[in-house]
């Protein structure tokens, strides 16, 4: 589903290399987790994959379902099936959550040459998905993320994911700022979306999210490189011993 | 449908409209039509000629001549935060009328097809259709609510007014002001210049001397006007000024909602538009006045565009009278405009909702004046200024509580949004409170459309221009909601179109 080949990225303004050759292949239907200490380049990877400005790719390729995506605009990548659940979902005052969701959904459908959903069909769909995620319909009427609690913001991200049905979901520190109950709700939402045709890349600092979203593979990232890959047991190792052992191992 | 669904649909319309329009000023074409011009320049003979063209009685001619002699002694004001080359008032045509209008058509059927075609192309067909055309998505609205009577002003003349008969049955007079001067002199004499005096300001005095046409509305006591009224102003002729005048009188306990729209062709030269709107509102009456101002704004290098110097004022003379000004200012190279409320009656209320967008090299200096004279009067100001490109956008407002305006209240909210880093936003509030029991609140914010918001929208699949439109429409929401539904949709499209090319 997602193929990253020797990806090297600099910060545009500082000429500072953040990603120093990332290689990663994610099969359809699998869940990969990337763990790593602060400043290892995890969030940068999620931004580069989704096309945020401010980064310069100096080397490498990224393919989504066999198609190169690094030349595409962010909205084109989104319409091709890439979804990023933000670590800090952005507030958009005055724009109703429902309007935002429908605009996004129909933009993507239009891009793919599909017919747009009517207001009624959309409403039905969004209510259904919201109910599954235990999202209060009141939250749909409020402006996008404005005045949402940390948990509500993250659940709103998952709602968007559920509606847009992406092929490749990147979750950037989705557990940050969540208490145990909220994390469980979010994880349930993600688990409900696990599917043969869909892959996940879960970026997290802590192991605890991976108790709820069980990964097939775990990668440890440090200083812009993946330094170790393994199964779920790798996450437990981090949980017990921290990153220092692993870092020492490679040095 | 719930209100949520409707609003949702409206926003969706915006995004679709932006896509379909695909850029640029939509109304920049020109109608080729034979015109009658008064000789270029301004002197008392031109004033007499305009008066004669309208077959005005002598009192009106004298009123104009008096204004003209006062204007000659005045100096053009320069306190606004706008900068434009000196206007040569002798290098302008003050009267331009299609030749086919020399003899006033008896009905719309007799109007030159070219003129009718012009309005049709603008989306304002001058037929008594139920729908204000050009507006899609209005299908859900009750039919009765969709009737809109139009007075169409082309350069210096009104070419026709729709639904006159139906309105007359309700006792409502809706006609061009030139017609009102001859047909209803007693009303015109009593109220013309009573809200905006001849000597009010430079441009108002000029207008008083040379106004050629405009709209007149009279709503009798206790009548709720059965449909929305509107005037559509079109400047077509080159080097010609448009000076129109609108007078609306709402008698005791009456209600009217009035809409105003304006466009002009694209030209390299600047053109002058100096209008006056006077609203007289008596006891328990209410007037809503909405404007979507879309004069040609000039090109992306600041060449051409309309100079828009307008005096609009409402006089809430009666107790418990109400006025609501709503404006969406997207056009003009220079805007100088402060729709104001004189809250004379006790418990009278004034509201001002404004969206002013300045892109490229546009300059806008706009705001309002709330003059509280009566007891327990209330006013509310919500201003949303959006600057992009190299534009400068100024909110200038006065809130004045006079000694007798006890227990009065004002609330002002001024928000500015910046797109890019070459534009400017300025807020200049003047507040005078001369009694102890009144309260004035002022809040102001300045923000930027930030890259994170745009990236968030784009990551969800919304392209960059739609994303800007979405964010800006969100910013303007409170004002857009104050507009009548048909206008709200048009305004949302305009907001988006006016900002095209402002990012990237």
PDB file of N, CA and C in Angstrom, chain B residues 33-42 46-47 49-56 64 92-102 104-105 115 119 151-160 175-179 181 207 209-215 231-246 263-265 267 271-275 295:
ATOM      1  N   UNK B  33     -24.218  50.268 -26.813  1.00  0.00           N
ATOM      2  CA  UNK B  33     -25.518  50.900 -26.982  1.00  0.00           C
ATOM      3  C   UNK B  33     -25.288  52.387 -27.218  1.00  0.00           C
ATOM      4  N   UNK B  34     -26.123  52.971 -28.046  1.00  0.00           N
ATOM      5  CA  UNK B  34     -25.970  54.403 -28.324  1.00  0.00           C
ATOM      6  C   UNK B  34     -26.405  55.219 -27.130  1.00  0.00           C
ATOM      7  N   UNK B  35     -25.539  56.171 -26.760  1.00  0.00           N
ATOM      8  CA  UNK B  35     -25.810  56.939 -25.551  1.00  0.00           C
ATOM      9  C   UNK B  35     -25.968  58.420 -25.865  1.00  0.00           C
ATOM     10  N   UNK B  36     -26.725  59.067 -25.035  1.00  0.00           N
ATOM     11  CA  UNK B  36     -26.804  60.527 -25.021  1.00  0.00           C
ATOM     12  C   UNK B  36     -25.971  61.009 -23.852  1.00  0.00           C
ATOM     13  N   UNK B  37     -25.030  61.876 -24.132  1.00  0.00           N
ATOM     14  CA  UNK B  37     -24.226  62.422 -23.039  1.00  0.00           C
ATOM     15  C   UNK B  37     -24.528  63.896 -22.863  1.00  0.00           C
ATOM     16  N   UNK B  38     -24.462  64.357 -21.634  1.00  0.00           N
ATOM     17  CA  UNK B  38     -24.382  65.793 -21.400  1.00  0.00           C
ATOM     18  C   UNK B  38     -22.939  66.154 -21.703  1.00  0.00           C
ATOM     19  N   UNK B  39     -22.658  67.424 -22.066  1.00  0.00           N
ATOM     20  CA  UNK B  39     -21.252  67.785 -22.305  1.00  0.00           C
ATOM     21  C   UNK B  39     -20.418  67.476 -21.062  1.00  0.00           C
ATOM     22  N   UNK B  40     -19.151  67.135 -21.298  1.00  0.00           N
ATOM     23  CA  UNK B  40     -18.244  66.824 -20.195  1.00  0.00           C
ATOM     24  C   UNK B  40     -18.122  68.008 -19.247  1.00  0.00           C
ATOM     25  N   UNK B  41     -17.870  67.735 -17.996  1.00  0.00           N
ATOM     26  CA  UNK B  41     -17.606  68.804 -17.032  1.00  0.00           C
ATOM     27  C   UNK B  41     -18.843  69.207 -16.253  1.00  0.00           C
ATOM     28  N   UNK B  42     -18.636  70.106 -15.307  1.00  0.00           N
ATOM     29  CA  UNK B  42     -19.727  70.472 -14.411  1.00  0.00           C
ATOM     30  C   UNK B  42     -19.807  71.979 -14.223  1.00  0.00           C
ATOM     31  N   UNK B  46     -25.028  72.388 -16.606  1.00  0.00           N
ATOM     32  CA  UNK B  46     -25.158  70.925 -16.569  1.00  0.00           C
ATOM     33  C   UNK B  46     -26.203  70.533 -15.514  1.00  0.00           C
ATOM     34  N   UNK B  47     -26.155  71.204 -14.377  1.00  0.00           N
ATOM     35  CA  UNK B  47     -27.138  70.924 -13.327  1.00  0.00           C
ATOM     36  C   UNK B  47     -28.550  71.171 -13.875  1.00  0.00           C
ATOM     37  N   UNK B  49     -29.433  71.117 -16.980  1.00  0.00           N
ATOM     38  CA  UNK B  49     -29.716  70.130 -18.025  1.00  0.00           C
ATOM     39  C   UNK B  49     -30.194  68.807 -17.421  1.00  0.00           C
ATOM     40  N   UNK B  50     -29.527  68.359 -16.357  1.00  0.00           N
ATOM     41  CA  UNK B  50     -29.942  67.103 -15.715  1.00  0.00           C
ATOM     42  C   UNK B  50     -31.371  67.251 -15.195  1.00  0.00           C
ATOM     43  N   UNK B  51     -31.629  68.389 -14.592  1.00  0.00           N
ATOM     44  CA  UNK B  51     -32.967  68.656 -14.055  1.00  0.00           C
ATOM     45  C   UNK B  51     -34.004  68.650 -15.183  1.00  0.00           C
ATOM     46  N   UNK B  52     -33.627  69.271 -16.312  1.00  0.00           N
ATOM     47  CA  UNK B  52     -34.550  69.342 -17.450  1.00  0.00           C
ATOM     48  C   UNK B  52     -34.788  67.961 -18.048  1.00  0.00           C
ATOM     49  N   UNK B  53     -33.697  67.133 -18.124  1.00  0.00           N
ATOM     50  CA  UNK B  53     -33.851  65.771 -18.659  1.00  0.00           C
ATOM     51  C   UNK B  53     -34.895  64.999 -17.869  1.00  0.00           C
ATOM     52  N   UNK B  54     -34.973  65.273 -16.586  1.00  0.00           N
ATOM     53  CA  UNK B  54     -35.931  64.564 -15.742  1.00  0.00           C
ATOM     54  C   UNK B  54     -37.271  65.287 -15.636  1.00  0.00           C
ATOM     55  N   UNK B  55     -37.441  66.349 -16.427  1.00  0.00           N
ATOM     56  CA  UNK B  55     -38.682  67.136 -16.390  1.00  0.00           C
ATOM     57  C   UNK B  55     -39.046  67.577 -14.978  1.00  0.00           C
ATOM     58  N   UNK B  56     -38.058  68.072 -14.280  1.00  0.00           N
ATOM     59  CA  UNK B  56     -38.307  68.404 -12.876  1.00  0.00           C
ATOM     60  C   UNK B  56     -38.991  69.750 -12.708  1.00  0.00           C
ATOM     61  N   UNK B  64     -31.170  71.841  -6.513  1.00  0.00           N
ATOM     62  CA  UNK B  64     -29.906  71.376  -7.081  1.00  0.00           C
ATOM     63  C   UNK B  64     -28.907  72.518  -7.241  1.00  0.00           C
ATOM     64  N   UNK B  92     -15.314  64.614 -16.381  1.00  0.00           N
ATOM     65  CA  UNK B  92     -16.277  63.522 -16.178  1.00  0.00           C
ATOM     66  C   UNK B  92     -17.586  63.908 -16.860  1.00  0.00           C
ATOM     67  N   UNK B  93     -18.246  62.889 -17.418  1.00  0.00           N
ATOM     68  CA  UNK B  93     -19.623  63.122 -17.880  1.00  0.00           C
ATOM     69  C   UNK B  93     -20.555  62.949 -16.692  1.00  0.00           C
ATOM     70  N   UNK B  94     -21.450  63.881 -16.502  1.00  0.00           N
ATOM     71  CA  UNK B  94     -22.362  63.802 -15.360  1.00  0.00           C
ATOM     72  C   UNK B  94     -23.728  63.237 -15.733  1.00  0.00           C
ATOM     73  N   UNK B  95     -23.905  63.035 -17.031  1.00  0.00           N
ATOM     74  CA  UNK B  95     -25.182  62.460 -17.439  1.00  0.00           C
ATOM     75  C   UNK B  95     -24.971  61.618 -18.683  1.00  0.00           C
ATOM     76  N   UNK B  96     -25.369  60.372 -18.633  1.00  0.00           N
ATOM     77  CA  UNK B  96     -25.276  59.486 -19.790  1.00  0.00           C
ATOM     78  C   UNK B  96     -26.492  58.583 -19.766  1.00  0.00           C
ATOM     79  N   UNK B  97     -27.250  58.620 -20.855  1.00  0.00           N
ATOM     80  CA  UNK B  97     -28.479  57.837 -20.885  1.00  0.00           C
ATOM     81  C   UNK B  97     -28.581  57.155 -22.243  1.00  0.00           C
ATOM     82  N   UNK B  98     -29.020  55.906 -22.269  1.00  0.00           N
ATOM     83  CA  UNK B  98     -29.210  55.260 -23.571  1.00  0.00           C
ATOM     84  C   UNK B  98     -30.181  56.090 -24.416  1.00  0.00           C
ATOM     85  N   UNK B  99     -29.864  56.218 -25.719  1.00  0.00           N
ATOM     86  CA  UNK B  99     -30.733  57.023 -26.595  1.00  0.00           C
ATOM     87  C   UNK B  99     -32.170  56.526 -26.558  1.00  0.00           C
ATOM     88  N   UNK B 100     -32.292  55.216 -26.454  1.00  0.00           N
ATOM     89  CA  UNK B 100     -33.643  54.642 -26.488  1.00  0.00           C
ATOM     90  C   UNK B 100     -34.468  55.037 -25.262  1.00  0.00           C
ATOM     91  N   UNK B 101     -33.801  55.659 -24.288  1.00  0.00           N
ATOM     92  CA  UNK B 101     -34.538  56.048 -23.085  1.00  0.00           C
ATOM     93  C   UNK B 101     -34.986  57.510 -23.146  1.00  0.00           C
ATOM     94  N   UNK B 102     -34.689  58.190 -24.280  1.00  0.00           N
ATOM     95  CA  UNK B 102     -35.034  59.606 -24.394  1.00  0.00           C
ATOM     96  C   UNK B 102     -36.520  59.805 -24.133  1.00  0.00           C
ATOM     97  N   UNK B 104     -39.411  58.131 -22.222  1.00  0.00           N
ATOM     98  CA  UNK B 104     -39.509  57.088 -21.186  1.00  0.00           C
ATOM     99  C   UNK B 104     -40.468  55.975 -21.597  1.00  0.00           C
ATOM    100  N   UNK B 105     -39.994  54.745 -21.596  1.00  0.00           N
ATOM    101  CA  UNK B 105     -40.869  53.633 -21.972  1.00  0.00           C
ATOM    102  C   UNK B 105     -42.043  53.546 -20.986  1.00  0.00           C
ATOM    103  N   UNK B 115     -31.045  46.626 -23.410  1.00  0.00           N
ATOM    104  CA  UNK B 115     -30.969  46.918 -21.976  1.00  0.00           C
ATOM    105  C   UNK B 115     -31.487  45.734 -21.168  1.00  0.00           C
ATOM    106  N   UNK B 119     -29.393  43.234 -18.308  1.00  0.00           N
ATOM    107  CA  UNK B 119     -29.767  42.806 -16.954  1.00  0.00           C
ATOM    108  C   UNK B 119     -29.928  41.298 -16.861  1.00  0.00           C
ATOM    109  N   UNK B 151     -35.721  47.774  -9.285  1.00  0.00           N
ATOM    110  CA  UNK B 151     -35.580  49.018 -10.022  1.00  0.00           C
ATOM    111  C   UNK B 151     -34.199  48.946 -10.655  1.00  0.00           C
ATOM    112  N   UNK B 152     -34.136  49.054 -11.996  1.00  0.00           N
ATOM    113  CA  UNK B 152     -32.855  48.879 -12.678  1.00  0.00           C
ATOM    114  C   UNK B 152     -32.327  50.226 -13.126  1.00  0.00           C
ATOM    115  N   UNK B 153     -31.182  50.596 -12.616  1.00  0.00           N
ATOM    116  CA  UNK B 153     -30.586  51.876 -12.987  1.00  0.00           C
ATOM    117  C   UNK B 153     -29.364  51.626 -13.864  1.00  0.00           C
ATOM    118  N   UNK B 154     -29.408  52.206 -15.072  1.00  0.00           N
ATOM    119  CA  UNK B 154     -28.346  52.027 -16.060  1.00  0.00           C
ATOM    120  C   UNK B 154     -27.700  53.384 -16.294  1.00  0.00           C
ATOM    121  N   UNK B 155     -26.432  53.506 -15.928  1.00  0.00           N
ATOM    122  CA  UNK B 155     -25.764  54.811 -15.954  1.00  0.00           C
ATOM    123  C   UNK B 155     -26.640  55.835 -15.237  1.00  0.00           C
ATOM    124  N   UNK B 156     -27.152  56.838 -15.954  1.00  0.00           N
ATOM    125  CA  UNK B 156     -27.831  57.919 -15.242  1.00  0.00           C
ATOM    126  C   UNK B 156     -29.342  57.751 -15.104  1.00  0.00           C
ATOM    127  N   UNK B 157     -29.896  56.692 -15.690  1.00  0.00           N
ATOM    128  CA  UNK B 157     -31.354  56.614 -15.668  1.00  0.00           C
ATOM    129  C   UNK B 157     -31.883  55.268 -15.161  1.00  0.00           C
ATOM    130  N   UNK B 158     -33.083  55.343 -14.604  1.00  0.00           N
ATOM    131  CA  UNK B 158     -33.786  54.123 -14.236  1.00  0.00           C
ATOM    132  C   UNK B 158     -34.510  53.636 -15.471  1.00  0.00           C
ATOM    133  N   UNK B 159     -34.268  52.374 -15.853  1.00  0.00           N
ATOM    134  CA  UNK B 159     -34.913  51.913 -17.081  1.00  0.00           C
ATOM    135  C   UNK B 159     -36.221  51.178 -16.811  1.00  0.00           C
ATOM    136  N   UNK B 160     -36.493  50.870 -15.573  1.00  0.00           N
ATOM    137  CA  UNK B 160     -37.778  50.248 -15.287  1.00  0.00           C
ATOM    138  C   UNK B 160     -37.823  49.675 -13.892  1.00  0.00           C
ATOM    139  N   UNK B 175     -40.683  53.294  -7.134  1.00  0.00           N
ATOM    140  CA  UNK B 175     -40.438  53.821  -8.470  1.00  0.00           C
ATOM    141  C   UNK B 175     -39.082  54.503  -8.494  1.00  0.00           C
ATOM    142  N   UNK B 176     -38.706  55.003  -9.661  1.00  0.00           N
ATOM    143  CA  UNK B 176     -37.444  55.740  -9.724  1.00  0.00           C
ATOM    144  C   UNK B 176     -37.647  57.082  -9.024  1.00  0.00           C
ATOM    145  N   UNK B 177     -36.548  57.654  -8.564  1.00  0.00           N
ATOM    146  CA  UNK B 177     -36.694  58.910  -7.827  1.00  0.00           C
ATOM    147  C   UNK B 177     -37.118  60.039  -8.761  1.00  0.00           C
ATOM    148  N   UNK B 178     -36.712  59.933 -10.041  1.00  0.00           N
ATOM    149  CA  UNK B 178     -37.133  60.981 -10.983  1.00  0.00           C
ATOM    150  C   UNK B 178     -38.652  60.966 -11.135  1.00  0.00           C
ATOM    151  N   UNK B 179     -39.208  59.766 -11.151  1.00  0.00           N
ATOM    152  CA  UNK B 179     -40.666  59.656 -11.245  1.00  0.00           C
ATOM    153  C   UNK B 179     -41.325  60.185  -9.968  1.00  0.00           C
ATOM    154  N   UNK B 181     -40.280  62.480  -8.033  1.00  0.00           N
ATOM    155  CA  UNK B 181     -40.221  63.947  -7.974  1.00  0.00           C
ATOM    156  C   UNK B 181     -41.404  64.563  -8.713  1.00  0.00           C
ATOM    157  N   UNK B 207     -23.545  65.111  -5.033  1.00  0.00           N
ATOM    158  CA  UNK B 207     -24.679  64.265  -5.423  1.00  0.00           C
ATOM    159  C   UNK B 207     -25.968  65.081  -5.455  1.00  0.00           C
ATOM    160  N   UNK B 209     -26.441  68.046  -6.165  1.00  0.00           N
ATOM    161  CA  UNK B 209     -26.503  68.894  -7.360  1.00  0.00           C
ATOM    162  C   UNK B 209     -26.773  68.079  -8.621  1.00  0.00           C
ATOM    163  N   UNK B 210     -26.161  66.912  -8.731  1.00  0.00           N
ATOM    164  CA  UNK B 210     -26.164  66.238 -10.037  1.00  0.00           C
ATOM    165  C   UNK B 210     -26.826  64.856 -10.058  1.00  0.00           C
ATOM    166  N   UNK B 211     -27.444  64.419  -8.967  1.00  0.00           N
ATOM    167  CA  UNK B 211     -28.007  63.061  -9.016  1.00  0.00           C
ATOM    168  C   UNK B 211     -28.996  62.982 -10.176  1.00  0.00           C
ATOM    169  N   UNK B 212     -28.925  61.884 -10.901  1.00  0.00           N
ATOM    170  CA  UNK B 212     -29.743  61.811 -12.105  1.00  0.00           C
ATOM    171  C   UNK B 212     -30.934  60.879 -11.914  1.00  0.00           C
ATOM    172  N   UNK B 213     -30.730  59.826 -11.091  1.00  0.00           N
ATOM    173  CA  UNK B 213     -31.859  58.933 -10.850  1.00  0.00           C
ATOM    174  C   UNK B 213     -31.571  58.107  -9.613  1.00  0.00           C
ATOM    175  N   UNK B 214     -32.384  57.104  -9.384  1.00  0.00           N
ATOM    176  CA  UNK B 214     -32.238  56.305  -8.186  1.00  0.00           C
ATOM    177  C   UNK B 214     -33.598  55.746  -7.845  1.00  0.00           C
ATOM    178  N   UNK B 215     -33.760  55.276  -6.634  1.00  0.00           N
ATOM    179  CA  UNK B 215     -35.018  54.625  -6.280  1.00  0.00           C
ATOM    180  C   UNK B 215     -35.741  55.360  -5.169  1.00  0.00           C
ATOM    181  N   UNK B 231     -32.658  47.471  -5.872  1.00  0.00           N
ATOM    182  CA  UNK B 231     -32.194  48.311  -6.964  1.00  0.00           C
ATOM    183  C   UNK B 231     -30.902  47.715  -7.459  1.00  0.00           C
ATOM    184  N   UNK B 232     -30.777  47.649  -8.784  1.00  0.00           N
ATOM    185  CA  UNK B 232     -29.542  47.149  -9.349  1.00  0.00           C
ATOM    186  C   UNK B 232     -28.895  48.269 -10.148  1.00  0.00           C
ATOM    187  N   UNK B 233     -27.723  48.684  -9.711  1.00  0.00           N
ATOM    188  CA  UNK B 233     -27.024  49.776 -10.373  1.00  0.00           C
ATOM    189  C   UNK B 233     -25.971  49.219 -11.321  1.00  0.00           C
ATOM    190  N   UNK B 234     -25.994  49.718 -12.541  1.00  0.00           N
ATOM    191  CA  UNK B 234     -25.004  49.309 -13.527  1.00  0.00           C
ATOM    192  C   UNK B 234     -24.386  50.563 -14.115  1.00  0.00           C
ATOM    193  N   UNK B 235     -23.070  50.656 -14.000  1.00  0.00           N
ATOM    194  CA  UNK B 235     -22.368  51.708 -14.731  1.00  0.00           C
ATOM    195  C   UNK B 235     -21.904  51.066 -16.022  1.00  0.00           C
ATOM    196  N   UNK B 236     -22.161  51.695 -17.152  1.00  0.00           N
ATOM    197  CA  UNK B 236     -21.724  51.132 -18.424  1.00  0.00           C
ATOM    198  C   UNK B 236     -20.844  52.103 -19.206  1.00  0.00           C
ATOM    199  N   UNK B 237     -21.278  53.351 -19.304  1.00  0.00           N
ATOM    200  CA  UNK B 237     -20.568  54.321 -20.147  1.00  0.00           C
ATOM    201  C   UNK B 237     -19.207  54.671 -19.548  1.00  0.00           C
ATOM    202  N   UNK B 238     -18.264  54.976 -20.457  1.00  0.00           N
ATOM    203  CA  UNK B 238     -16.914  55.303 -20.025  1.00  0.00           C
ATOM    204  C   UNK B 238     -16.837  56.754 -19.555  1.00  0.00           C
ATOM    205  N   UNK B 239     -15.899  57.018 -18.664  1.00  0.00           N
ATOM    206  CA  UNK B 239     -15.649  58.388 -18.175  1.00  0.00           C
ATOM    207  C   UNK B 239     -16.899  59.046 -17.608  1.00  0.00           C
ATOM    208  N   UNK B 240     -17.804  58.243 -17.144  1.00  0.00           N
ATOM    209  CA  UNK B 240     -19.058  58.783 -16.669  1.00  0.00           C
ATOM    210  C   UNK B 240     -19.202  58.504 -15.182  1.00  0.00           C
ATOM    211  N   UNK B 241     -19.674  59.475 -14.470  1.00  0.00           N
ATOM    212  CA  UNK B 241     -19.926  59.268 -13.049  1.00  0.00           C
ATOM    213  C   UNK B 241     -21.340  58.769 -12.859  1.00  0.00           C
ATOM    214  N   UNK B 242     -21.544  57.985 -11.827  1.00  0.00           N
ATOM    215  CA  UNK B 242     -22.930  57.642 -11.509  1.00  0.00           C
ATOM    216  C   UNK B 242     -23.266  58.276 -10.169  1.00  0.00           C
ATOM    217  N   UNK B 243     -24.351  59.035 -10.171  1.00  0.00           N
ATOM    218  CA  UNK B 243     -24.765  59.756  -8.974  1.00  0.00           C
ATOM    219  C   UNK B 243     -26.217  59.423  -8.737  1.00  0.00           C
ATOM    220  N   UNK B 244     -26.450  58.415  -7.921  1.00  0.00           N
ATOM    221  CA  UNK B 244     -27.837  58.083  -7.734  1.00  0.00           C
ATOM    222  C   UNK B 244     -28.240  58.369  -6.307  1.00  0.00           C
ATOM    223  N   UNK B 245     -29.534  58.375  -6.118  1.00  0.00           N
ATOM    224  CA  UNK B 245     -30.063  58.791  -4.843  1.00  0.00           C
ATOM    225  C   UNK B 245     -31.216  57.874  -4.497  1.00  0.00           C
ATOM    226  N   UNK B 246     -31.201  57.364  -3.308  1.00  0.00           N
ATOM    227  CA  UNK B 246     -32.279  56.488  -2.875  1.00  0.00           C
ATOM    228  C   UNK B 246     -32.927  57.089  -1.647  1.00  0.00           C
ATOM    229  N   UNK B 263     -22.608  46.706 -10.289  1.00  0.00           N
ATOM    230  CA  UNK B 263     -21.456  46.219 -11.053  1.00  0.00           C
ATOM    231  C   UNK B 263     -21.100  47.227 -12.151  1.00  0.00           C
ATOM    232  N   UNK B 264     -19.925  47.064 -12.709  1.00  0.00           N
ATOM    233  CA  UNK B 264     -19.469  47.951 -13.781  1.00  0.00           C
ATOM    234  C   UNK B 264     -18.479  47.209 -14.664  1.00  0.00           C
ATOM    235  N   UNK B 265     -18.335  47.655 -15.955  1.00  0.00           N
ATOM    236  CA  UNK B 265     -17.356  47.000 -16.839  1.00  0.00           C
ATOM    237  C   UNK B 265     -15.919  47.256 -16.392  1.00  0.00           C
ATOM    238  N   UNK B 267     -12.412  48.584 -16.923  1.00  0.00           N
ATOM    239  CA  UNK B 267     -11.752  49.624 -17.720  1.00  0.00           C
ATOM    240  C   UNK B 267     -10.447  50.011 -17.040  1.00  0.00           C
ATOM    241  N   UNK B 271     -13.475  55.412 -12.397  1.00  0.00           N
ATOM    242  CA  UNK B 271     -14.767  56.070 -12.557  1.00  0.00           C
ATOM    243  C   UNK B 271     -15.329  56.414 -11.197  1.00  0.00           C
ATOM    244  N   UNK B 272     -16.086  57.473 -11.162  1.00  0.00           N
ATOM    245  CA  UNK B 272     -16.593  57.978  -9.890  1.00  0.00           C
ATOM    246  C   UNK B 272     -18.046  57.551  -9.664  1.00  0.00           C
ATOM    247  N   UNK B 273     -18.300  57.098  -8.467  1.00  0.00           N
ATOM    248  CA  UNK B 273     -19.658  56.773  -8.069  1.00  0.00           C
ATOM    249  C   UNK B 273     -19.899  57.455  -6.732  1.00  0.00           C
ATOM    250  N   UNK B 274     -20.820  58.397  -6.698  1.00  0.00           N
ATOM    251  CA  UNK B 274     -21.083  59.123  -5.451  1.00  0.00           C
ATOM    252  C   UNK B 274     -22.585  59.113  -5.202  1.00  0.00           C
ATOM    253  N   UNK B 275     -23.015  58.243  -4.320  1.00  0.00           N
ATOM    254  CA  UNK B 275     -24.450  58.053  -4.117  1.00  0.00           C
ATOM    255  C   UNK B 275     -24.874  58.538  -2.739  1.00  0.00           C
ATOM    256  N   UNK B 295     -18.664  46.698  -7.502  1.00  0.00           N
ATOM    257  CA  UNK B 295     -18.145  47.536  -8.573  1.00  0.00           C
ATOM    258  C   UNK B 295     -16.813  46.973  -9.023  1.00  0.00           C
TER     259      UNK B 295
END
